Amino acid sequence: MAFDIEMIKDVYARMAERIDAARAVVGKPLTLSEKILYNHLWDGKTTKAFKRGKDYVDFAPDRVACQDATAQMALLQFMQAGKKKVAVPTTVHCDHLIQAKIGADKDLQTALNNSSEVFNFLASVSNKYGIGFWKPGAGIIHQVVLENYAFPGGMMIGTDSHTVNAGGLGMVAIGVGGADAVDVMAGMPWELKFPKLIGVKLTGKLSGWTAPKDVILKVAGILTVKGGTGSIVEYFGEGAKSISCTGKGTICNMGAEIGATTSTFGYDESMERYLRATDRNDIADEANKVASYLTGDEEVYANPEQYFDEVIEIDLSTLQPHLNGPFTPDLATPVGEMTEKATKNGWPLKVEWGLIGSCTNSSYEDLSRAASVAKQAVDKKLVTKAEFGINPGSEQVRFTAERDGIIKIFEDLNAKIFTNACGPCIGQWAREGAEKEEKNTIVHSFNRNFSKRADGNPNTHAFVGSPEMVAAVAIAGRLDFNPLTDVLINEDGEEVKFEEPTGLELPPRGFDVEDAGYVAPMEDGSGIDIVVSPDSKRLQLLTPFEPIGNEIKGAKLLIKAFGKCTTDHISMAGPWLRFRGHLDNISNNCLIGAVNAFSKKTNLVKNQLTGEYGAVPDTARAYKAAGVPSIVVGDHNYGEGSSREHAAMEPRHLGVVAVIVKSFARIHETNLKKQGMLGLTFANEADYDLIQEDDTFNFLDLDTFSADKPLHIELVHADGSTDVIEVNHTYNEGQIAWYKEGSALNLIKKENAELNE
């Protein structure tokens, strides 16, 4: 039986009327993405055709999902919203605060010991406000959502950039900051610029060593980390139908790495099989009744160039296995070309670790395909050259895989079976020797491989591949091992060669689990008191931000970031995750990973008040204490990566009033707006070069801040000379209201107070 089946029936019941109306208004056939978007308009049936990449639109998502690291701040904000219960189905999943070190049982117990205050807080807030709670060890949020909550044609948002994983079950699922989630949880519309559409036509069929992961690795190589920004990627074609549901989830999941708003697939037989295998026959039955509305119109897929803004075609029959990296997920290399490329670039060929799992590749099918390679290694008497780590995606997957002997195969290769949690994928990995910062190579099936991402070592070269490719490369111990052509020498001195991996789309005996880890909320939680100690180092009740105002004069440059500046650079994860519920404490990591453009060093900037150099957070606090606003300047795609809103809240808390960059990643730009800051882009990108280390910023026309009108800033340099630059913004009138109130949350609180008067 599905969760929230009546809500799902309601979504399907209105589908025909709303989508038919949209088709008539738009005047042409619709893609799947458009059907889902038009079916979830806040105002109901549409009377206008929205312009892609231009119009801001209010939507009504069906549900919200939060992981424990981001849920803390999201729920702390929701507590300020003045609501007694969440307005839409919402869940919290404890998957980020569990460090991988020894193995599942001991690591989970350590997490329970170390983070009990946070887990108890999340559980009690969930109970009070009607939120479903998934305990530590229950699994990774996106795998749990796919198994329990995702449904074809639905719309959901989640406080994690890889919420997009649910596109594998035909959803429009979008990663957002916690403030966006609060809007929806509080019963408010959720705003999104109507996305552009990228169509990916898949022909042929995967075979041999090529996996669903290679599809998105290839797409990432084509579009780069920012090529999908502002767009939904919709996959279609016979090749798309041939991919399993969890394989589709993998492709959608890593779509976050091309900056895509989300990715999705049309409803097909693989989705129906997955729904029925995960005890959701009721959803499958309902979906079958409206199946034509759960995929793009036939004319769209027959002539995609007429309906998508961009079309890519990939022949799965000729697609090669890839390894992407290091340091960026869009550097794509077919495995057969790795020797030349690695040698040319000085990438270490010896592989130290192979890691399989994360929200991207931790399904039963993923584990079974990797296990088929591991089993060959055991049978062929191969000695594994690299260490192995496995993170199952959920307790249901782990329990079933153990029952079917899959876990034992990995244990026969001395693999460490970590907790059903994110672990190394997000820096929650106590890797022995990482503090030495030695140059080394690891391979993993995760989605992200930025510097320091997995183990905190800036010299770890991380490469992304499919689970089966990771297994083969780890066993061989060489980055340039090509299992399609190369042989290995076994314990008996014999040459042996891997056969093609095999796997099972779904467990032949069905899924099984003793305790999935779900805790339903009380029907009435009004009697529950949420207590946060004022002495807590982990949790801190929020104080509303004060409006910045329409006059910014004498602002000082905090840092001019050079090159790639992701949310990992702005607000690191790893050991800092423990402070995600305490804004002041976590602000001590603000921008410490960003490279200073003037010195090319990290966490060392000039304090213009003293002339001395110090850490970024310390310098920001000094400006704030002196009543001096500060400015951050950045390069292209600033804030790419995770949805973590801490990367916006920390600078705001430390007195930063504006971030001026060449271009933003979508989620981060929205997060800045939500927190009442100015997110601005250079009208002339070359003006980035005008910014000097001792600059003072005076905003000249902020008093006339309005939609579609550029702003102008005077730069006062240390020698007294000045430049005036023009900056653009994408604020609409509603978002300008957030700025004027100090934050979007302040506006929600004000509106709720007026309603309750």
XYZ file of N, CA and C in Angstrom, residues 89-290:
606
model
N 2.385 16.438 2.475
C 3.174 15.331 3.032
C 4.663 15.647 3.007
N 5.304 15.456 4.143
C 6.716 15.807 4.300
C 7.419 14.704 5.076
N 8.681 14.448 4.711
C 9.474 13.445 5.429
C 10.862 13.986 5.745
N 11.441 13.453 6.818
C 12.817 13.748 7.215
C 13.587 12.434 7.233
N 14.800 12.439 6.665
C 15.605 11.225 6.516
C 16.987 11.444 7.121
N 17.365 10.593 8.067
C 18.648 10.746 8.767
C 19.728 9.923 8.061
N 20.418 10.555 7.120
C 21.403 9.823 6.321
C 22.760 10.518 6.215
N 22.855 11.782 6.622
C 24.082 12.549 6.403
C 25.033 12.559 7.598
N 24.527 12.322 8.782
C 25.333 12.509 9.990
C 25.962 11.214 10.492
N 26.142 10.253 9.593
C 26.719 8.960 9.961
C 28.056 8.809 9.247
N 29.127 8.802 9.997
C 30.458 8.732 9.403
C 30.863 7.300 9.118
N 31.419 7.081 7.938
C 31.921 5.757 7.562
C 33.361 5.608 8.055
N 33.592 4.559 8.842
C 34.937 4.349 9.371
C 35.251 2.869 9.531
N 34.484 2.190 10.391
C 34.795 0.797 10.726
C 33.861 -0.168 10.022
N 32.596 0.114 10.056
C 31.581 -0.762 9.489
C 30.224 -0.353 10.011
N 29.176 -0.908 9.421
C 27.817 -0.422 9.641
C 27.424 -0.342 11.112
N 27.512 -1.444 11.834
C 26.993 -1.475 13.201
C 27.698 -0.477 14.111
N 29.035 -0.499 14.109
C 29.789 0.390 14.998
C 29.653 1.846 14.567
N 29.661 2.087 13.257
C 29.546 3.464 12.770
C 28.182 4.054 13.109
N 27.139 3.244 12.982
C 25.798 3.728 13.300
C 25.684 4.051 14.791
N 26.223 3.192 15.625
C 26.154 3.435 17.065
C 26.937 4.688 17.444
N 28.082 4.896 16.801
C 28.864 6.108 17.053
C 28.061 7.350 16.687
N 27.362 7.281 15.551
C 26.542 8.416 15.125
C 25.413 8.680 16.117
N 24.793 7.606 16.600
C 23.715 7.765 17.582
C 24.246 8.395 18.869
N 25.455 8.011 19.249
C 26.056 8.571 20.460
C 26.414 10.054 20.272
N 26.987 10.355 19.101
C 27.507 11.704 18.870
C 26.436 12.717 18.468
N 25.382 12.238 17.811
C 24.399 13.168 17.245
C 22.997 12.956 17.803
N 22.909 12.351 18.965
C 21.584 12.071 19.528
C 20.773 13.347 19.726
N 21.440 14.432 20.094
C 20.724 15.697 20.300
C 20.022 16.136 19.016
N 20.718 16.003 17.886
C 20.139 16.413 16.604
C 19.041 15.450 16.178
N 19.308 14.145 16.284
C 18.300 13.158 15.888
C 17.033 13.311 16.732
N 17.201 13.539 18.023
C 16.038 13.713 18.898
C 15.264 14.984 18.542
N 15.995 16.022 18.210
C 15.347 17.262 17.782
C 14.522 17.037 16.515
N 15.123 16.393 15.519
C 14.417 16.143 14.262
C 13.199 15.249 14.480
N 13.361 14.236 15.327
C 12.241 13.324 15.595
C 11.099 14.047 16.296
N 11.418 14.891 17.265
C 10.363 15.570 18.011
C 9.672 16.634 17.161
N 10.435 17.374 16.355
C 9.821 18.364 15.475
C 8.935 17.663 14.447
N 9.411 16.528 13.919
C 8.611 15.760 12.962
C 7.303 15.311 13.599
N 7.386 14.823 14.819
C 6.200 14.360 15.539
C 5.208 15.496 15.785
N 5.733 16.653 16.110
C 4.880 17.800 16.433
C 4.126 18.320 15.212
N 4.817 18.329 14.073
C 4.239 18.990 12.905
C 3.726 18.029 11.829
N 3.594 16.744 12.155
C 2.997 15.803 11.215
C 3.914 15.352 10.100
N 5.192 15.218 10.399
C 6.205 14.866 9.399
C 6.654 13.416 9.597
N 6.709 12.651 8.523
C 7.217 11.286 8.604
C 8.708 11.287 8.875
N 9.165 10.398 9.765
C 10.565 10.402 10.206
C 11.207 9.060 9.900
N 12.337 9.114 9.189
C 13.110 7.908 8.872
C 14.369 7.916 9.726
N 14.511 6.910 10.564
C 15.572 6.850 11.569
C 16.960 6.713 10.940
N 18.002 7.055 11.695
C 19.368 6.789 11.233
C 19.530 5.304 10.899
N 20.113 5.033 9.751
C 20.293 3.653 9.301
C 19.191 3.165 8.385
N 18.102 3.941 8.268
C 16.993 3.527 7.400
C 17.373 3.593 5.934
N 18.290 4.497 5.602
C 18.729 4.573 4.221
C 18.964 5.986 3.749
N 19.445 6.086 2.525
C 19.740 7.370 1.897
C 18.438 7.961 1.373
N 18.212 9.211 1.645
C 16.949 9.867 1.352
C 16.414 9.546 -0.037
N 17.248 9.629 -1.067
C 16.734 9.530 -2.439
C 16.366 8.108 -2.817
N 17.078 7.124 -2.273
C 16.699 5.738 -2.510
C 15.409 5.411 -1.750
N 15.303 5.917 -0.522
C 14.085 5.695 0.270
C 12.885 6.358 -0.396
N 13.072 7.555 -0.928
C 11.986 8.243 -1.633
C 11.564 7.453 -2.862
N 12.537 6.957 -3.625
C 12.202 6.182 -4.825
C 11.405 4.935 -4.459
N 11.763 4.307 -3.351
C 11.102 3.067 -2.939
C 9.719 3.302 -2.337
N 9.475 4.495 -1.806
C 8.264 4.703 -1.013
C 7.362 5.841 -1.459
N 7.925 6.908 -1.991
C 7.134 8.119 -2.190
C 7.038 8.610 -3.631
N 8.032 8.356 -4.446
C 8.003 8.846 -5.822
C 6.857 8.201 -6.584
N 6.246 8.971 -7.492
C 5.191 8.398 -8.325
C 5.145 9.127 -9.663
N 4.802 8.434 -10.742
C 4.799 9.035 -12.076
C 3.867 10.240 -12.147
N 4.358 11.321 -12.738
C 3.543 12.505 -12.928
C 3.469 13.431 -11.739
N 4.153 13.102 -10.645
C 4.117 13.939 -9.455
C 5.151 15.040 -9.488
N 5.004 15.980 -8.560
C 6.000 17.037 -8.373
C 6.377 17.080 -6.899
N 7.674 17.048 -6.635
C 8.139 17.178 -5.259
C 9.360 18.076 -5.221
N 9.610 18.647 -4.045
C 10.849 19.367 -3.818
C 11.536 18.741 -2.615
N 12.836 18.894 -2.556
C 13.596 18.330 -1.448
C 14.797 19.182 -1.137
N 15.213 19.187 0.123
C 16.322 20.034 0.551
C 17.662 19.355 0.302
N 17.822 18.858 -0.902
C 19.071 18.230 -1.329
C 19.071 18.274 -2.849
N 20.199 18.621 -3.431
C 20.243 18.805 -4.880
C 19.940 17.521 -5.648
N 20.119 16.359 -5.004
C 19.880 15.091 -5.703
C 18.467 14.555 -5.510
N 17.574 15.430 -5.033
C 16.141 15.122 -5.043
C 15.702 14.679 -6.431
N 16.408 15.147 -7.434
C 16.101 14.834 -8.846
C 16.122 13.335 -9.139
N 16.664 12.542 -8.228
C 16.691 11.087 -8.374
C 15.293 10.527 -8.661
N 14.251 11.159 -8.096
C 12.884 10.669 -8.249
C 12.375 10.781 -9.678
N 13.117 11.476 -10.545
C 12.779 11.494 -11.965
C 12.811 10.113 -12.574
N 13.515 9.193 -11.915
C 13.548 7.810 -12.382
C 12.187 7.148 -12.330
N 11.271 7.707 -11.536
C 9.895 7.225 -11.497
C 8.944 8.247 -12.116
N 9.469 9.051 -13.054
C 8.609 9.928 -13.830
C 8.120 11.161 -13.132
N 8.812 11.607 -12.090
C 8.428 12.833 -11.390
C 9.191 14.036 -11.935
N 8.692 15.212 -11.648
C 9.497 16.420 -11.672
C 9.855 16.683 -10.216
N 11.069 16.325 -9.848
C 11.546 16.411 -8.468
C 12.745 17.345 -8.454
N 12.703 18.360 -7.600
C 13.647 19.463 -7.704
C 14.309 19.737 -6.357
N 15.619 19.887 -6.374
C 16.364 20.235 -5.175
C 16.250 21.720 -4.885
N 16.038 22.058 -3.625
C 15.847 23.452 -3.221
C 16.542 23.703 -1.887
N 16.613 24.954 -1.504
C 17.070 25.308 -0.175
C 15.950 25.147 0.829
N 16.306 25.165 2.102
C 15.312 24.958 3.150
C 14.212 25.997 3.164
N 14.527 27.241 2.792
C 13.510 28.286 2.791
C 12.430 28.002 1.757
N 12.807 27.447 0.604
C 11.815 27.028 -0.385
C 10.923 25.936 0.191
N 11.540 24.982 0.876
C 10.767 23.895 1.484
C 9.791 24.443 2.514
N 10.217 25.442 3.274
C 9.348 26.045 4.281
C 8.113 26.656 3.625
N 8.296 27.304 2.475
C 7.149 27.856 1.743
C 6.083 26.796 1.528
N 6.509 25.658 0.989
C 5.560 24.599 0.631
C 4.995 23.945 1.890
N 5.836 23.697 2.877
C 5.374 23.101 4.124
C 4.365 24.004 4.830
N 4.492 25.299 4.609
C 3.603 26.263 5.252
C 2.342 26.541 4.431
N 2.202 25.840 3.295
C 0.998 26.015 2.494
C 1.053 27.178 1.538
N 2.262 27.627 1.231
C 2.434 28.751 0.309
C 2.806 28.220 -1.075
N 2.606 29.009 -2.116
C 3.062 28.594 -3.450
C 4.579 28.559 -3.510
N 5.091 27.713 -4.389
C 6.538 27.635 -4.599
C 6.847 28.202 -5.972
N 7.787 29.126 -6.004
C 8.075 29.856 -7.235
C 9.289 29.285 -7.960
N 9.163 29.170 -9.268
C 10.264 28.688 -10.109
C 10.157 29.368 -11.463
N 11.294 29.763 -12.013
C 11.284 30.260 -13.379
C 10.967 29.086 -14.312
N 9.975 29.263 -15.171
C 9.544 28.160 -16.033
C 10.747 27.662 -16.829
N 11.100 26.373 -16.657
C 12.376 25.884 -17.203
C 12.395 25.773 -18.728
N 13.583 25.876 -19.262
C 13.805 25.475 -20.635
C 13.816 23.949 -20.676
N 13.813 23.387 -21.866
C 13.720 21.934 -22.000
C 14.831 21.399 -22.894
N 15.553 20.440 -22.372
C 16.572 19.721 -23.144
C 16.073 18.294 -23.339
N 15.968 17.856 -24.567
C 15.548 16.491 -24.858
C 16.738 15.610 -25.146
N 16.781 14.443 -24.528
C 17.846 13.474 -24.806
C 17.198 12.217 -25.368
N 17.413 11.989 -26.631
C 16.847 10.820 -27.306
C 17.824 9.657 -27.186
N 17.360 8.580 -26.593
C 18.192 7.388 -26.415
C 17.731 6.311 -27.395
N 18.645 5.880 -28.226
C 18.363 4.784 -29.154
C 19.198 3.575 -28.750
N 18.921 2.422 -29.352
C 19.690 1.223 -29.055
C 19.414 0.700 -27.663
N 20.366 -0.088 -27.144
C 20.190 -0.728 -25.844
C 21.543 -0.946 -25.186
N 21.587 -0.739 -23.873
C 22.829 -0.963 -23.130
C 23.187 -2.441 -23.119
N 24.471 -2.707 -23.150
C 24.923 -4.098 -23.058
C 26.343 -4.134 -22.529
N 26.744 -5.319 -22.096
C 28.125 -5.511 -21.648
C 28.477 -4.663 -20.447
N 29.583 -3.945 -20.548
C 30.092 -3.147 -19.440
C 29.462 -1.762 -19.371
N 28.664 -1.402 -20.323
C 28.045 -0.083 -20.323
C 26.795 -0.097 -19.455
N 26.655 0.924 -18.611
C 25.594 0.967 -17.608
C 24.834 2.286 -17.708
N 23.686 2.390 -17.041
C 22.971 3.676 -17.026
C 23.857 4.838 -16.597
N 24.775 4.586 -15.680
C 25.675 5.647 -15.216
C 26.446 6.263 -16.386
N 26.775 5.451 -17.376
C 27.552 5.956 -18.504
C 26.749 6.922 -19.366
N 25.431 6.816 -19.302
C 24.592 7.759 -20.046
C 24.791 9.164 -19.498
N 24.685 9.309 -18.188
C 24.817 10.642 -17.607
C 26.277 11.101 -17.595
N 27.216 10.183 -17.511
C 28.622 10.577 -17.628
C 28.891 11.162 -19.007
N 28.277 10.562 -20.025
C 28.398 11.069 -21.389
C 27.709 12.423 -21.524
N 26.497 12.539 -20.995
C 25.756 13.802 -21.069
C 26.514 14.915 -20.337
N 27.108 14.580 -19.188
C 27.884 15.575 -18.443
C 29.065 16.065 -19.269
N 29.696 15.152 -19.992
C 30.797 15.548 -20.855
C 30.354 16.476 -21.978
N 29.117 16.290 -22.440
C 28.587 17.122 -23.526
C 28.145 18.490 -23.017
N 27.389 18.511 -21.936
C 26.772 19.752 -21.475
C 27.619 20.531 -20.472
N 28.574 19.892 -19.814
C 29.409 20.461 -18.753
C 28.586 20.742 -17.505
N 29.253 21.193 -16.459
C 28.590 21.359 -15.158
C 27.569 22.494 -15.127
N 27.527 23.314 -16.161
C 26.532 24.386 -16.166
C 25.623 24.361 -17.390
N 25.789 23.362 -18.257
C 25.031 23.334 -19.510
C 23.555 23.064 -19.346
N 23.164 22.512 -18.187
C 21.750 22.235 -17.966
C 21.057 23.275 -17.110
N 21.773 24.340 -16.737
C 21.214 25.333 -15.830
C 19.924 25.930 -16.389
N 18.902 25.955 -15.548
C 17.623 26.524 -15.947
C 16.785 25.625 -16.826
N 17.182 24.358 -16.952
C 16.491 23.449 -17.864
C 16.090 22.152 -17.180
N 15.008 21.567 -17.680
C 14.670 20.187 -17.351
C 15.173 19.313 -18.489
N 15.840 18.235 -18.132
C 16.312 17.273 -19.126
C 15.308 16.123 -19.173
N 14.747 15.903 -20.343
C 13.742 14.852 -20.511
C 14.295 13.773 -21.449
N 14.361 12.562 -20.938
C 14.883 11.434 -21.717
C 13.723 10.686 -22.366
N 13.934 10.241 -23.599
C 12.873 9.534 -24.311
C 13.492 8.623 -25.365
N 12.649 7.866 -26.026
C 13.117 6.953 -27.069
C 13.099 5.511 -26.603
N 13.274 4.602 -27.547
C 13.264 3.174 -27.222
C 14.374 2.815 -26.250
N 15.494 3.504 -26.356
C 16.585 3.251 -25.422
C 16.205 3.604 -24.001
N 15.437 4.664 -23.838
C 14.990 5.067 -22.498
C 14.092 4.003 -21.894
N 13.205 3.443 -22.701
C 12.289 2.420 -22.204
C 13.022 1.141 -21.801
N 14.187 0.912 -22.376
C 14.924 -0.328 -22.100
C 15.695 -0.272 -20.784
N 15.796 0.904 -20.183
C 16.564 1.075 -18.943
C 15.649 0.846 -17.747
N 16.168 0.186 -16.724
C 15.384 -0.097 -15.520
C 14.997 1.186 -14.806
N 14.060 1.084 -13.902
C 13.616 2.252 -13.133
C 14.753 2.823 -12.286
N 15.481 1.966 -11.575
C 16.578 2.480 -10.751
C 17.718 2.999 -11.625
N 17.884 2.415 -12.817
C 18.860 2.954 -13.761
C 18.477 4.352 -14.206
N 17.188 4.544 -14.442
C 16.695 5.882 -14.770
C 16.977 6.844 -13.608
N 16.776 6.353 -12.384
C 17.047 7.181 -11.214
C 18.494 7.631 -11.166
N 19.416 6.737 -11.501
C 20.843 7.079 -11.541
C 21.100 8.213 -12.518
N 20.516 8.117 -13.699
C 20.714 9.138 -14.727
C 20.163 10.477 -14.260
N 18.952 10.450 -13.712
C 18.344 11.693 -13.228
C 19.135 12.276 -12.061
N 19.575 11.403 -11.163
C 20.296 11.832 -9.970
C 21.498 12.692 -10.323
N 22.339 12.196 -11.214
C 23.568 12.902 -11.524
C 23.332 14.055 -12.482
N 22.085 14.230 -12.916
C 21.753 15.422 -13.684
C 21.983 16.696 -12.897
N 22.020 16.586 -11.570
C 22.362 17.753 -10.747
C 23.751 18.272 -11.088
N 24.606 17.396 -11.576
C 25.991 17.785 -11.880
C 26.131 18.533 -13.193
N 25.050 18.662 -13.956
C 25.096 19.516 -15.142
C 24.271 20.785 -14.892
N 23.878 20.984 -13.648
C 23.132 22.176 -13.280
C 21.667 22.133 -13.624
N 21.168 20.982 -14.084
C 19.780 20.895 -14.525
C 18.812 21.118 -13.370
N 17.703 21.775 -13.667
C 16.640 21.939 -12.674
C 16.177 20.578 -12.188
N 15.969 19.676 -13.111
C 15.715 18.272 -12.820
C 15.791 17.495 -14.122
N 15.640 16.182 -14.022
C 15.585 15.306 -15.198
C 14.450 14.321 -14.983
N 13.903 13.800 -16.074
C 12.787 12.878 -15.916
C 12.635 11.967 -17.121
N 11.879 10.899 -16.936
C 11.551 9.917 -17.963
C 10.038 9.715 -17.970
N 9.500 9.352 -19.140
C 8.090 9.027 -19.235
C 7.772 7.678 -18.611
N 6.546 7.556 -18.137
C 6.070 6.315 -17.514
C 6.130 5.168 -18.508
N 6.665 4.022 -18.056
C 6.749 2.852 -18.928
C 6.695 1.581 -18.085
N 6.921 0.449 -18.723
C 6.777 -0.838 -18.047
C 7.796 -1.031 -16.928
N 8.995 -0.474 -17.085
C 10.004 -0.640 -16.029
C 9.547 0.054 -14.745
N 8.888 1.196 -14.891
C 8.367 1.886 -13.710
C 7.229 1.097 -13.076
N 6.372 0.547 -13.908
C 5.285 -0.267 -13.369
C 5.843 -1.467 -12.608
N 6.859 -2.114 -13.177
C 7.469 -3.261 -12.487
C 8.028 -2.840 -11.135
N 8.680 -1.681 -11.093
C 9.290 -1.229 -9.846
C 8.223 -0.876 -8.807
N 7.175 -0.221 -9.244
C 6.086 0.108 -8.320
C 5.495 -1.156 -7.703
N 5.264 -2.161 -8.520
C 4.659 -3.395 -8.009
C 5.638 -4.147 -7.120
N 6.925 -4.095 -7.447
C 7.931 -4.792 -6.634
C 8.103 -4.139 -5.271
N 7.796 -2.843 -5.187
C 7.939 -2.115 -3.925
C 6.592 -1.912 -3.245
N 5.672 -2.844 -3.482
C 4.386 -2.903 -2.775
C 3.522 -1.677 -3.032
N 3.520 -1.215 -4.281
C 2.689 -0.057 -4.632
C 1.826 -0.378 -5.854
N 1.161 -1.531 -5.794
C 0.258 -1.907 -6.877
C -0.826 -0.858 -7.087
N -1.260 -0.210 -6.002
C -2.327 0.777 -6.125
C -1.904 1.965 -6.984
N -0.660 2.390 -6.859
C -0.179 3.487 -7.705
C -0.080 3.032 -9.154
N 0.466 1.820 -9.367
C 0.594 1.311 -10.734
C -0.771 1.220 -11.406
N -1.759 0.751 -10.673
C -3.108 0.625 -11.244
C -3.658 1.998 -11.626
N -3.460 2.980 -10.762
C -3.954 4.326 -11.053
C -3.171 4.963 -12.206
N -1.860 4.754 -12.230
C -1.034 5.326 -13.300
C -1.423 4.757 -14.662
N -1.742 3.480 -14.694
C -2.123 2.856 -15.964
C -3.386 3.485 -16.547
N -4.248 4.024 -15.691
C -5.494 4.634 -16.168
C -5.234 5.953 -16.899
N -4.135 6.616 -16.555
C -3.833 7.923 -17.166
C -2.468 7.892 -17.860
